[in-house]
Amino acid sequence: MNATNAVLEPGPRADVATYRSLGDDALSARIQAVRNAIGSRLMLLGHHYQQDEVIRLCDVRGDSHQLSQTAAASRDCRAIVFCGVHFMAETADILVNRPERLAERSGERVPVILPDLAAGCSMADMAAIEQVESAWSELGDVIDTHDVTPVTYINSAAGLKAFCGKHGGIVCTSSSAAAALEWAFARTRRVLFFPDQHLGRNTALKMGMSTDVMPVWDPYEADLGGLTAESLRESRVILWKGHCSVHQVFRPAHVRQFRERIPDIKILVHPECPREVNDLADVSGSTGAIIRAVEQAPAGTRWAIGTELHLVNRLKKEHPEQEIHFLAPIVCMCATMYRIDLAHLCWSLENLSAGTAVNVIRVDDETARWALVALDRMLQVR
Ligand code: 13P
Ligand code: SF4
């Protein structure tokens, strides 16, 4: 074969697109080869919303809380590849490279790699640090912000976690939101909860609060987030006008249609779903809690599940003894989670193995220092 006809074998210096020319089997085998070569010094973390081809190659799969705990506890690994989205990789970087861990490794940083940098989160993008700082300052004109605890959902940029660390606040995940609110209410009368209004509202409702004390701050409104001074003075939880575009799709009509068709159906949803859906559900919980509910149910249980499509389809495959349906009649998957595919994973791993860590997510030291304060509180309250 002459040089012009030669088929170039994708390798570390090739761009990701070239890797796509390899089939899934070849990509999986090459990923496995890197894992074998690096061994326990490499850790692949995978969120439950990842596609099957990717998640089956991960060392640890979990919900946001479990993956944060794993990164915080990790001592042996020298590189993390995060099969998830940007805020998760940032969180892992902060936890795995915290000062005491760096000291144990004589200053050696563990690179946290996000195989595709475009794997963001549209909800996290709905609260920018400038917007939150400006809201905080405006709130200060109407209420005493010393009596407000900022609580950020982990689905947020590191700068927002740092904001919470600096202002006596806390980070929460979907599985620790109630504990975080309790922690906050033991300290202050009010909470500012961002960016997901639904998780904030669903959690506070479960704690017995009324929506009358949960005004929604719209960062795009010019004055007081579109709220009155009076509603802010009466507030207990000031919600941020943000949402998850995936979970926003589930509607009460979907629940009703299933109940009409299958009277003994159990509705299982994620608390990022709107209140109207969450209220009608039999069970609401994090992705980890959704999996446990299915795993622990007797054979023959019928479910309609309202969360990301890849997880629901995997549960269907892994639990043929149960009847599992997707709650919405339309496809709703997390397009950014889906960006992590075998080609990106193989490309980033082969570069790492060749000595060049690509797509490293690094939070600056000052932001990491304050974000860690709020993340440590999260890890302690649950
Ligand atoms: P959990 O895994 O914490 O339930 O989070 C769901 C999610 O939306 C991740 O982005
Ligand atoms: Fe963000 Fe929603 Fe995707 Fe989770 S499912 S990463 S909240 S867009």
PDB file of C-alpha atoms and ligand atoms in Angstrom, residues 49 85 121-123 155 244 246-247 272 334 336-337, ligand 2:
ATOM      1  CA  TYR A  49     -27.264   9.100  32.837  1.00  0.00           C
ATOM      2  CA  VAL A  85     -20.837  16.809  32.908  1.00  0.00           C
ATOM      3  CA  CYS A 121     -25.458  21.381  32.001  1.00  0.00           C
ATOM      4  CA  SER A 122     -28.129  23.810  30.813  1.00  0.00           C
ATOM      5  CA  MET A 123     -29.502  24.103  34.341  1.00  0.00           C
ATOM      6  CA  ASN A 155     -25.519  21.312  39.388  1.00  0.00           C
ATOM      7  CA  CYS A 244     -33.629  21.071  34.006  1.00  0.00           C
ATOM      8  CA  VAL A 246     -34.920  17.138  30.542  1.00  0.00           C
ATOM      9  CA  HIS A 247     -37.131  16.836  33.645  1.00  0.00           C
ATOM     10  CA  GLU A 272     -36.017  17.998  39.283  1.00  0.00           C
ATOM     11  CA  CYS A 334     -29.717  14.739  28.421  1.00  0.00           C
ATOM     12  CA  THR A 336     -24.864  17.009  27.140  1.00  0.00           C
ATOM     13  CA  MET A 337     -24.390  13.780  29.118  1.00  0.00           C
TER      14      MET A 337
HETATM   15 FE1  SF4 B   2     -28.179  19.207  33.693  1.00  0.00          FE
HETATM   16 FE2  SF4 B   2     -30.643  18.172  33.479  1.00  0.00          FE
HETATM   17 FE3  SF4 B   2     -28.629  17.119  32.089  1.00  0.00          FE
HETATM   18 FE4  SF4 B   2     -28.729  16.814  34.764  1.00  0.00          FE
HETATM   19  S1  SF4 B   2     -30.166  15.984  33.272  1.00  0.00           S
HETATM   20  S2  SF4 B   2     -26.933  17.355  33.529  1.00  0.00           S
HETATM   21  S3  SF4 B   2     -29.644  18.799  35.354  1.00  0.00           S
HETATM   22  S4  SF4 B   2     -29.474  19.206  31.859  1.00  0.00           S
END
